[in-house]
Tab-separated table of C-alpha atoms in Angstrom:
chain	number	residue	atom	x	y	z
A	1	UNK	CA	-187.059	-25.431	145.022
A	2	UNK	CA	-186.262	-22.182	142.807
A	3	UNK	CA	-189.376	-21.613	140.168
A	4	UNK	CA	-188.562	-20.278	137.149
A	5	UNK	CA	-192.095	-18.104	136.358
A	6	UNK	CA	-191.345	-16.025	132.982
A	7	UNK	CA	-194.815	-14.979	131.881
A	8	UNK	CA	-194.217	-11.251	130.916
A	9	UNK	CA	-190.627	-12.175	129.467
A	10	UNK	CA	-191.441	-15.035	127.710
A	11	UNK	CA	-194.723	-13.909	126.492
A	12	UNK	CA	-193.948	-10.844	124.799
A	13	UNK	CA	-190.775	-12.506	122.834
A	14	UNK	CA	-193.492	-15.151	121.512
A	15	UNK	CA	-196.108	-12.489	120.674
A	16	UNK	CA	-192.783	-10.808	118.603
A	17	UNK	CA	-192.064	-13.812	117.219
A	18	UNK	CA	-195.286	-15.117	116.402
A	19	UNK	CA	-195.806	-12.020	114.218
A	20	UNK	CA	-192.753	-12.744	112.197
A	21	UNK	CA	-194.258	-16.517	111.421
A	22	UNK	CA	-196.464	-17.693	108.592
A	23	UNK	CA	-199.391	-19.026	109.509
A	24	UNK	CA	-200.839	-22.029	108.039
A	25	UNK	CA	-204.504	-22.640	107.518
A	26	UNK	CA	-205.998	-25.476	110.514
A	27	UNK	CA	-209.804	-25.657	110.070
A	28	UNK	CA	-212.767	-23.422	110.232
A	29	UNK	CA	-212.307	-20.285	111.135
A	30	UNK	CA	-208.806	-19.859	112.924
A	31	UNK	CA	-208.282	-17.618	115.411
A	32	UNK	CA	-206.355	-14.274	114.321
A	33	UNK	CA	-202.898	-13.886	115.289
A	34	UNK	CA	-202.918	-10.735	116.482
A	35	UNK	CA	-206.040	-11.634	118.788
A	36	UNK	CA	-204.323	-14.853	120.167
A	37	UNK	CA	-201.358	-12.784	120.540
A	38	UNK	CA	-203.963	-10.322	122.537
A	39	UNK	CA	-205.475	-13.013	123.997
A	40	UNK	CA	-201.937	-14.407	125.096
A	41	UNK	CA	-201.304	-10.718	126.840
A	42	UNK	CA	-204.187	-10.349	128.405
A	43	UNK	CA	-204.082	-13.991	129.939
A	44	UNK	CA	-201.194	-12.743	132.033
A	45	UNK	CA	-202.781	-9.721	133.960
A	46	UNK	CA	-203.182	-10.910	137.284
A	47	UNK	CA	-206.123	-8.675	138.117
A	48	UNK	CA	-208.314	-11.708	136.367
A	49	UNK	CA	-209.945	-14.865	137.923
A	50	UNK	CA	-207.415	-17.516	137.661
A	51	UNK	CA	-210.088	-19.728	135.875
A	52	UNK	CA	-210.607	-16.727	133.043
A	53	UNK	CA	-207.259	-16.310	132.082
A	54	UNK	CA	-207.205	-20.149	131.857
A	55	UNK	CA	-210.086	-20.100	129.475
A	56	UNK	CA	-208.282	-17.314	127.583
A	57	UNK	CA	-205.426	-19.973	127.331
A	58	UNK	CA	-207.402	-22.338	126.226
A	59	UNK	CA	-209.170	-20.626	123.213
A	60	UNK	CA	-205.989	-19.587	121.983
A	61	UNK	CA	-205.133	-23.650	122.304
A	62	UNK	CA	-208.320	-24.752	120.592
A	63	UNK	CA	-208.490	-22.028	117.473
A	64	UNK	CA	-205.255	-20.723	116.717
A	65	UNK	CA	-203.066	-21.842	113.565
A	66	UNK	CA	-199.851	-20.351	114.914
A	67	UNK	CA	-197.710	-22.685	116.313
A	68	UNK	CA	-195.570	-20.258	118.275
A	69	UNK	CA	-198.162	-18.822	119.920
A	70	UNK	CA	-199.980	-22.003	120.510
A	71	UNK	CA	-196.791	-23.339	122.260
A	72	UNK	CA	-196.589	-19.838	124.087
A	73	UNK	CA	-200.316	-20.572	125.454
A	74	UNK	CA	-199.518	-24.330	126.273
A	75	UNK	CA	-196.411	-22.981	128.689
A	76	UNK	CA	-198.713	-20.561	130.065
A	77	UNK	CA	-201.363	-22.978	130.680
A	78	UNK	CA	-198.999	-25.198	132.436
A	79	UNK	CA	-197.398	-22.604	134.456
A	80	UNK	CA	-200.957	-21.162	135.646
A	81	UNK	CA	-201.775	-24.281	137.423
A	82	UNK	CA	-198.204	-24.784	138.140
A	83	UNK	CA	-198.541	-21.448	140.444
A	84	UNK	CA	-201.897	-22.316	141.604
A	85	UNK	CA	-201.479	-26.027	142.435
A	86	UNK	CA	-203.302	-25.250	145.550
A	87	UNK	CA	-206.412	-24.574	144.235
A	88	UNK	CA	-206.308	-26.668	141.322
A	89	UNK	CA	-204.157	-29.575	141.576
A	90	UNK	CA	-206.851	-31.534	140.097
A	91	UNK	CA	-205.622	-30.294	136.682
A	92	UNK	CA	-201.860	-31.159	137.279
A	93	UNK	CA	-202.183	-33.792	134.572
A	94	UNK	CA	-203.775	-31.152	131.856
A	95	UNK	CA	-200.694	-28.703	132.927
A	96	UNK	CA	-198.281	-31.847	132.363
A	97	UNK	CA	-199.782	-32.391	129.233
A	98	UNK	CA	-199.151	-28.751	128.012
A	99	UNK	CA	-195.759	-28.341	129.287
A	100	UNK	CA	-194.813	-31.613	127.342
A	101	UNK	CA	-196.731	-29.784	123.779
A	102	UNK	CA	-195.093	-26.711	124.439
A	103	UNK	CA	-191.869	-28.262	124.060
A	104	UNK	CA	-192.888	-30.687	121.179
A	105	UNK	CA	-194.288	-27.482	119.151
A	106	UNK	CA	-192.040	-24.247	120.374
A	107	UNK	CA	-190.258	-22.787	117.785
A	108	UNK	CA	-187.555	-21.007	120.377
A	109	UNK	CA	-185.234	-23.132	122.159
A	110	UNK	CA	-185.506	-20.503	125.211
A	111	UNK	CA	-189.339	-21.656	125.370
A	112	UNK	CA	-188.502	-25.403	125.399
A	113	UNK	CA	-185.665	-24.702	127.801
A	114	UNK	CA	-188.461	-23.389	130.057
A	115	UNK	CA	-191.053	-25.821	129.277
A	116	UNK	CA	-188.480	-28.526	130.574
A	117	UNK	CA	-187.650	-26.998	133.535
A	118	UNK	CA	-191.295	-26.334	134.807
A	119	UNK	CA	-191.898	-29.557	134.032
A	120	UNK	CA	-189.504	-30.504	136.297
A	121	UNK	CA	-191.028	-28.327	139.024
A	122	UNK	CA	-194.486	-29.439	138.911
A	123	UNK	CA	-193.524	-33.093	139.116
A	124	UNK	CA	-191.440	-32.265	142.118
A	125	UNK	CA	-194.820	-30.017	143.580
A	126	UNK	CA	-196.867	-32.878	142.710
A	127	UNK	CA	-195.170	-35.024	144.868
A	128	UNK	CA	-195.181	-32.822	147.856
A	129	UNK	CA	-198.179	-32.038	147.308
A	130	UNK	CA	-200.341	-31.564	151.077
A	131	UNK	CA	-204.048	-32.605	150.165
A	132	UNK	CA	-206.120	-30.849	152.808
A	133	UNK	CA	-209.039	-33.237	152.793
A	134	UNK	CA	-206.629	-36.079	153.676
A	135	UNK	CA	-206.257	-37.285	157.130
A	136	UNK	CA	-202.469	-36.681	158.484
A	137	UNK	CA	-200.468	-39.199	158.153
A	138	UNK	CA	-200.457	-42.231	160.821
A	139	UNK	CA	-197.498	-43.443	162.216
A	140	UNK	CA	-198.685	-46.788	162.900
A	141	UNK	CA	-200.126	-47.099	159.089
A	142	UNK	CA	-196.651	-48.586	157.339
A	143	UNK	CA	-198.608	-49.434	154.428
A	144	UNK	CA	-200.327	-45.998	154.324
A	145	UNK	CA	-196.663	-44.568	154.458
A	146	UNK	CA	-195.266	-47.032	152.170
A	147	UNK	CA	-197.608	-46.133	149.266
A	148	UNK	CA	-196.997	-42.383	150.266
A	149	UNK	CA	-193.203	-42.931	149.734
A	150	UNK	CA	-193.164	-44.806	146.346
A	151	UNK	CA	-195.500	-42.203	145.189
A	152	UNK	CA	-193.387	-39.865	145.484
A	153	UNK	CA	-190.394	-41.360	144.386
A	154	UNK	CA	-192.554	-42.086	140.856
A	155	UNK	CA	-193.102	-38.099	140.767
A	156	UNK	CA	-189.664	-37.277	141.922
A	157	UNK	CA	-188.124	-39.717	139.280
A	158	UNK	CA	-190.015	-37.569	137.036
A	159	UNK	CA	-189.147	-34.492	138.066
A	160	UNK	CA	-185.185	-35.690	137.536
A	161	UNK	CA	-186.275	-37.052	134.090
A	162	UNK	CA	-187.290	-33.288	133.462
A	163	UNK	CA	-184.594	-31.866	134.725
A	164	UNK	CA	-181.811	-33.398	132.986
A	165	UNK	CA	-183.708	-33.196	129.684
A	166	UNK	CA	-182.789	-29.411	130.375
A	167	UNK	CA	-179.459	-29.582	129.871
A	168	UNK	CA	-179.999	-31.397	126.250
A	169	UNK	CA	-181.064	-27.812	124.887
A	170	UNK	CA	-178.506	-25.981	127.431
A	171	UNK	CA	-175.791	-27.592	129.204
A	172	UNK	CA	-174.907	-24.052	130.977
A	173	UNK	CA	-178.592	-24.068	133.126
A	174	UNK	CA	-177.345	-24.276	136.455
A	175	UNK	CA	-180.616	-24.411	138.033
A	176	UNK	CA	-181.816	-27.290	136.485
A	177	UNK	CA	-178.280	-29.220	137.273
A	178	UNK	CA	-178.600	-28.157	140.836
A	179	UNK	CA	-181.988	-29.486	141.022
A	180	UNK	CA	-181.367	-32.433	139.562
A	181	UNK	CA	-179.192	-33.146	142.253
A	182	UNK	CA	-181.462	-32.236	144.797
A	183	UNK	CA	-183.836	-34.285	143.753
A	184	UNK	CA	-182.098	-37.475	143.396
A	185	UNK	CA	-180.657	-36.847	146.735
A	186	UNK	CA	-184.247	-36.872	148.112
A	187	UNK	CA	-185.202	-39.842	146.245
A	188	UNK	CA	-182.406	-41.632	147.247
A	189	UNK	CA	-183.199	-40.579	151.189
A	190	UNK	CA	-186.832	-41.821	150.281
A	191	UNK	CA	-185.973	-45.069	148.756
A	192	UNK	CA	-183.880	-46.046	152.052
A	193	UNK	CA	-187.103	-44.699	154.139
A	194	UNK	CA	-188.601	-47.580	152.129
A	195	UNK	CA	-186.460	-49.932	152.438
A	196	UNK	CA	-186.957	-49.915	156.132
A	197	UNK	CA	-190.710	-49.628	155.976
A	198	UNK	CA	-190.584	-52.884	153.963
A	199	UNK	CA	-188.132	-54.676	156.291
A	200	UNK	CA	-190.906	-53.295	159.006
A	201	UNK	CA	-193.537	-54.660	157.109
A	202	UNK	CA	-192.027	-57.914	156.651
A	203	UNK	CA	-191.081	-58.042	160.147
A	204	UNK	CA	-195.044	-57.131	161.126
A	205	UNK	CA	-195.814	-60.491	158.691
A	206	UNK	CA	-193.549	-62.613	160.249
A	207	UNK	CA	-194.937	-61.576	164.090
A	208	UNK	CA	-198.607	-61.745	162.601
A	209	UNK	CA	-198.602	-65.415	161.331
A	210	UNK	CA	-196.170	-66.470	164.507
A	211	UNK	CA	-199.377	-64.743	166.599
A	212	UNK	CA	-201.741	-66.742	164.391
A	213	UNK	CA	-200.046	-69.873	164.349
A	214	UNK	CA	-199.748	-69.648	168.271
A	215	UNK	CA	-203.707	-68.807	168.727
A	216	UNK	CA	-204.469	-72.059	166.319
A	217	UNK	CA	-202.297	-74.019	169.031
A	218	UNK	CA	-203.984	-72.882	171.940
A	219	UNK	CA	-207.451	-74.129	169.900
A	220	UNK	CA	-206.079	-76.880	169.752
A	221	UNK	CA	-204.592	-77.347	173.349
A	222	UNK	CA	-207.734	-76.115	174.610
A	223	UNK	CA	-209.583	-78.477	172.295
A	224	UNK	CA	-208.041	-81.373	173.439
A	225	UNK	CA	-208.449	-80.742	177.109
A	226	UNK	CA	-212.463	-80.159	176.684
A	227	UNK	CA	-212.283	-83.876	175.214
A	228	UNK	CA	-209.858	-85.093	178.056
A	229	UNK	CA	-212.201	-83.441	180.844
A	230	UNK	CA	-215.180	-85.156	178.540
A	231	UNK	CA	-213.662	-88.410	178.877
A	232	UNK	CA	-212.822	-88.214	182.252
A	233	UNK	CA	-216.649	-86.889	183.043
A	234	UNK	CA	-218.359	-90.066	181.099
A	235	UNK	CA	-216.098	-92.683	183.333
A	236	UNK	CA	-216.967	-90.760	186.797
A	237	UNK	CA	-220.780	-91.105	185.382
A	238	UNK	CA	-220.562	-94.274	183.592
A	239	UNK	CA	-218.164	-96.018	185.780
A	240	UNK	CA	-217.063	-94.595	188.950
A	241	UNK	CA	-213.875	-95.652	190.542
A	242	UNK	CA	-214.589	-98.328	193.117
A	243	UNK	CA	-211.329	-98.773	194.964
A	244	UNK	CA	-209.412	-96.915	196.614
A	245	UNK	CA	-206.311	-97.620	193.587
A	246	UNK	CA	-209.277	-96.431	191.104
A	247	UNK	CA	-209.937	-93.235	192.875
A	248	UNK	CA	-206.512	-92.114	192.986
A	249	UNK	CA	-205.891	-92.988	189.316
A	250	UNK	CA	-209.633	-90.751	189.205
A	251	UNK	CA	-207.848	-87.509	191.435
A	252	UNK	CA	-203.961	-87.696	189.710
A	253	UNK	CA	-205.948	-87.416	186.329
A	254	UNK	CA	-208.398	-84.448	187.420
A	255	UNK	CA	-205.236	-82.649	189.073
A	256	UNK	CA	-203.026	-83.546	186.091
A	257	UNK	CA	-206.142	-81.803	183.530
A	258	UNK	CA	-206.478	-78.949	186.824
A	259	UNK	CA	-202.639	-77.944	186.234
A	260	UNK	CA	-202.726	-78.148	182.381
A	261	UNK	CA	-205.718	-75.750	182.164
A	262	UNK	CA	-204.327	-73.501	184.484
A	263	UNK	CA	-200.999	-73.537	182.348
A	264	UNK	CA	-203.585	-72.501	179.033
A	265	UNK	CA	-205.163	-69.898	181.489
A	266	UNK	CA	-201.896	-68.278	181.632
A	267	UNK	CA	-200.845	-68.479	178.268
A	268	UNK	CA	-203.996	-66.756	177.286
A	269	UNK	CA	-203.160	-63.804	179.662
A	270	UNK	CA	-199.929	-63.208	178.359
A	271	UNK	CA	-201.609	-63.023	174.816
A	272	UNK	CA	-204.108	-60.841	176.060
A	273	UNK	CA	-201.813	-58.229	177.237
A	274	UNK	CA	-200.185	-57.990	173.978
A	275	UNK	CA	-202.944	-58.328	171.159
A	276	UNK	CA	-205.662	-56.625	169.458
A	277	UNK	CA	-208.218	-58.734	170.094
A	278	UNK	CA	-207.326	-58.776	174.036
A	279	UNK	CA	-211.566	-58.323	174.459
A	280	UNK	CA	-212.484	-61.839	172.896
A	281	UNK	CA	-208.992	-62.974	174.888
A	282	UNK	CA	-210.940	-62.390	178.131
A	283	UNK	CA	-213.962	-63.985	177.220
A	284	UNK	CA	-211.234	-67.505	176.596
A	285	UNK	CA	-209.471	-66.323	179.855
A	286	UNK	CA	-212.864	-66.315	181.711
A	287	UNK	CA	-213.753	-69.513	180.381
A	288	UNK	CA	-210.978	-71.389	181.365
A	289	UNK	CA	-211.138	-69.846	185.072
A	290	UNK	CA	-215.024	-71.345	185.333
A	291	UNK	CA	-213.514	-74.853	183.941
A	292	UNK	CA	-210.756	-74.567	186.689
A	293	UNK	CA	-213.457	-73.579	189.492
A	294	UNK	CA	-215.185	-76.635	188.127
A	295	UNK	CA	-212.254	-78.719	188.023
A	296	UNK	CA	-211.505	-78.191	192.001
A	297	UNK	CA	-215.168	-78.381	193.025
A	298	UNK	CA	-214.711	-81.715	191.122
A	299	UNK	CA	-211.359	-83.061	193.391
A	300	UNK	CA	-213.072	-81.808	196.264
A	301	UNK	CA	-216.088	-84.016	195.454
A	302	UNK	CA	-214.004	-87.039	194.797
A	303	UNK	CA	-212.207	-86.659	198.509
A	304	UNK	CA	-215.359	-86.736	200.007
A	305	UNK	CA	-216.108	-89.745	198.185
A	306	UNK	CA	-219.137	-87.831	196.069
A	307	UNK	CA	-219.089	-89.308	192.783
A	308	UNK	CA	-222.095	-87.928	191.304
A	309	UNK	CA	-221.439	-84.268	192.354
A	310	UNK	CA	-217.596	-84.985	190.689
A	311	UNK	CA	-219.324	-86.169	187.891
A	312	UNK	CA	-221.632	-83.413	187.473
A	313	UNK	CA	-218.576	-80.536	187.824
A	314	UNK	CA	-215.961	-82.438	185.505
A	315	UNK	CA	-218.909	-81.882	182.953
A	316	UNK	CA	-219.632	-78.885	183.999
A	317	UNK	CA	-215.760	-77.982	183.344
A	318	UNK	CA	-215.858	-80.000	179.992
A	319	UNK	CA	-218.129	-77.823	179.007
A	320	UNK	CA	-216.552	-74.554	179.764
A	321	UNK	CA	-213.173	-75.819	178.220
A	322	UNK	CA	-215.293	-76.575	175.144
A	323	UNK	CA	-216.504	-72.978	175.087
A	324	UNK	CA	-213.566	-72.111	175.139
A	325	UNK	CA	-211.626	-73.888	172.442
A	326	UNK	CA	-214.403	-72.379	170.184
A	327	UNK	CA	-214.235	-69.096	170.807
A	328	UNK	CA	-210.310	-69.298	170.847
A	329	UNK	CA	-211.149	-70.823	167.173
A	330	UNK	CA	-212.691	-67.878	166.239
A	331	UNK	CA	-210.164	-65.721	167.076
A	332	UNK	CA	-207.648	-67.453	165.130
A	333	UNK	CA	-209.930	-67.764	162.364
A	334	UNK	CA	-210.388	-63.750	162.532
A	335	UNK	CA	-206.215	-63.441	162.264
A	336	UNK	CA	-206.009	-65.586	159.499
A	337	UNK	CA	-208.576	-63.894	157.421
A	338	UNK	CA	-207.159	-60.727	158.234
A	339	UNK	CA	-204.026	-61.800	157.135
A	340	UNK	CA	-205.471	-63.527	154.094
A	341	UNK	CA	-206.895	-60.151	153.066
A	342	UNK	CA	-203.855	-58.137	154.146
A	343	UNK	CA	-201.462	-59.924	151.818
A	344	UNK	CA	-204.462	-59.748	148.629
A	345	UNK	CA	-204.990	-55.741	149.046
A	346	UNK	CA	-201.205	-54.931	149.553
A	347	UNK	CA	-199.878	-54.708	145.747
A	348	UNK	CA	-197.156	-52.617	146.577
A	349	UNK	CA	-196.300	-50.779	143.818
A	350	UNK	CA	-192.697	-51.344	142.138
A	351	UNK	CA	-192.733	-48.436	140.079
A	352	UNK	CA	-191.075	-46.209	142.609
A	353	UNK	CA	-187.629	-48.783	142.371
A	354	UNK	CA	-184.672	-47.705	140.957
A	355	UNK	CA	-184.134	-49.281	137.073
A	356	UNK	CA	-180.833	-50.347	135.260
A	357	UNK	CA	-180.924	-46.765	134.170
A	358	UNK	CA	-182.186	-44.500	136.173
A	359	UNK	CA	-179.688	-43.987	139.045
A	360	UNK	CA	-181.542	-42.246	141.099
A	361	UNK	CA	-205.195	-56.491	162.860
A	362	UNK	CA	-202.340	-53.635	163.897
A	363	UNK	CA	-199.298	-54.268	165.328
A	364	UNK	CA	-197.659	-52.677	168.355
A	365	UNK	CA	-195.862	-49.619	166.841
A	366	UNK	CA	-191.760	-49.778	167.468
A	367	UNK	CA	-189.215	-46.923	168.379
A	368	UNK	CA	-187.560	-48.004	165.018
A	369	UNK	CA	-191.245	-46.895	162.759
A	370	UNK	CA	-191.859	-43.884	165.505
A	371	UNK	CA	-188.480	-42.423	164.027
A	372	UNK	CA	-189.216	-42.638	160.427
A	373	UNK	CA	-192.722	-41.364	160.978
A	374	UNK	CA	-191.526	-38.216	163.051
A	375	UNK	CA	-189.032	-38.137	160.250
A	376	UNK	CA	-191.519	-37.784	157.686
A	377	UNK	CA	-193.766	-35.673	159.201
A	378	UNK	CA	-190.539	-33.499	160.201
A	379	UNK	CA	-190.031	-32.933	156.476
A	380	UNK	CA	-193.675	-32.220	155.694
A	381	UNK	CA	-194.357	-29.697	158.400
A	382	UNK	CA	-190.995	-27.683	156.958
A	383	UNK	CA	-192.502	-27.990	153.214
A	384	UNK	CA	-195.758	-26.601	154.566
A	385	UNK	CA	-194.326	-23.853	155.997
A	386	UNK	CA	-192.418	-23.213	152.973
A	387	UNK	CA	-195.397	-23.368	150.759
A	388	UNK	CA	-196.894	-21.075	153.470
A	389	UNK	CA	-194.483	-18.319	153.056
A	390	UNK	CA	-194.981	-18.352	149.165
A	391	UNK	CA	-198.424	-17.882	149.346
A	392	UNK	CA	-197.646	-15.095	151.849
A	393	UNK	CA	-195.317	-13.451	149.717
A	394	UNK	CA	-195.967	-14.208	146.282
A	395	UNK	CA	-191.924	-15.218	146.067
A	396	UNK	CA	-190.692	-18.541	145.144
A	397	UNK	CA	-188.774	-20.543	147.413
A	398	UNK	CA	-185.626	-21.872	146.686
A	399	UNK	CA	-184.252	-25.656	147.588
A	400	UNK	CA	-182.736	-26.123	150.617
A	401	UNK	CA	-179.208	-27.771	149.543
A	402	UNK	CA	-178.328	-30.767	151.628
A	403	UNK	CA	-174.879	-31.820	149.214
């Protein structure tokens, strides 16, 4: 995006101006006009440490009585940090401060015009701004991305706000109409990236509690099977079959209990290959395959008439299905706290949604989230090497025009 960066210009017309105004007294010991004016010069030679002239800046700010050159320091205070964002982004909110005083105080309508449009340009920096301590962004993070996105679009709607105040002092300032457009072009780009996050997102919820709700059935299932096999051990113990009829009734019932545990095995496989927790899946899985070895050392003991021994593994297999149903407990207890404290940290942020009048546990990633990611960090990599080439040169860039 074109940056407007007037220093020498601007500066001098103040300094001209400032020595036709009349002061008017504003405390103890004010500074001189012709210093501050000094002072306002001197600020600009590049030769300094950005952090002196900023101090110059500042004293002028803090002591001066003239209003023109007060404003005059404000814009250069702003546009200081505005051109060394880098280094000191940490004072973007000081710099959006003095923009917005420079305006409010400037006697010269060029000055305010200026003010406006920087404005404009460090809201738009602001939001594209690459933090270099941050981790890069993670394509399977949606929430990550999502608060990225509406963060921007709250500095972007910003940077339009500034933008069109422009043309209130100058309705011929083509650059701030063209970048007005721009930018509500990108937000409107980022507010459809959003819109699919959160259908994502929503979509992530729905799969989550479906996985959840299908974990606290298998508890369950598994649950009532340990009781079943529990039964079924106390009557071979307490009361074996004695008849041929009886033992029958005893086998159909272990085989019936065999088949429905193997069924639960399976299910549990199937969930293991596709979840997060697939480790504590294979602890249930391995469970469930000692109740089954269990349950068929059990019907082989019955067909060889050994009650006690039948006995002994349908408890043995009670036991392990009991193990089981605990630990697949836990796991959907772990889901639904995660869940729980998924849905209380979220407050998504509605700030970043268009207004009546403004007019501009993890989930497997899908190809339809891969996209917008490599999307986004697309975009990001071509800002970088934009902001690269500045630095290199010492030459604004201007806005790529996508209209």
């Amino acid at each position: 995006m074109k940056l407007m960066y007037l220093f020498a210009s601007l500066a001098l017309l103040s300094v001209s101006a400032a020595a036709q105004h009349d002061s008017t007294a504003a405390g103890e010991n004010p500074m001189d006009s012709h210093i501050a004016a000094a002072r306002v010069e001197q600020a600009m030679n590049t030769d300094l440490d950005i952090d002196e002239r900023i101090e110059l800046l500042s004293q002028i700010i803090e002591r001066s009585d003239d209003i023109q050159l007060v404003s005059l320091a404000h814009y250069n205070y702003g546009t200081l940090i505005l051109k060394n964002l880098d280094t000191h982004f940490e004072q973007f909110p000081e710099a959006i401060e003095a923009y917005r005083l420079a305006d409010k105080a400037a006697l010269i309508q060029n000055l305010r015009t200026h003010a406006r449009f920087n404005l404009g340009q460090l809201y738009y920096h602001v939001a594209h701004h690459e933090d270099p301590e941050s981790t890069a962004l993670n394509p399977g993070d949606l929430d990550s991305m999502l608060t990225t996105l509406n963060a921007k679009v709250d500095q972007l709607l910003q940077a339009a706000g500034a933008f069109r105040s422009v043309s209130e002092l100058d309705r011929s300032h083509t650059d701030s109409q063209s970048n007005l457009e721009r930018v509500r072009i990108e937000i409107q780009q980022l507010r459809d990236q959003i819109q699919s996050l959160e259908d994502l997102i929503e979509q992530q919820k729905e799969q989550q509690s479906q996985q959840q709700q299908q974990q606290q059935d298998m508890a369950d299932k598994l649950d009532d099977l340990a009781q079943e096999q529990q039964d079924q051990a106390d009557q071979s113990s307490d009361s074996p079959p004695q008849t041929k009829g009886e033992q029958e009734v005893q086998q159909n019932k272990q085989e019936e209990l065999n088949s429905e545990t193997g069924e639960a095995q399976k299910e549990v496989s199937e969930q293991k290959t596709e979840d997060s927790q697939s480790e504590q899946l294979e602890e249930v899985e391995k469970k469930l395959q000692e109740a089954q070895d269990s349950q068929q050392r059990a019907q082989e003991a019955m067909k060889n008439g050994d009650q006690e021994a039948a006995a002994q593994e349908q408890q043995n297999a009670a036991d392990a299905l009991k193990d089981a149903a605990e630990q697949m407990q836990d796991i959907a207890d772990q889901s639904k706290q995660e869940s729980e404290e998924q849905g209380t940290n979220e407050g998504i942020s509605e700030e970043g949604k268009p207004s009546e009048n403004e007019e501009d546990a993890q989930p497997e990633e899908s190809d339809e989230i891969s996209e917008i990611a490599k999307e986004l960090l697309e975009k990001e990599r071509r800002e970088r090497e934009s902001r690269q080439v500045y630095r290199s040169t010492g030459k604004p860039t201007k806005v790529e025009k996508d209209w």
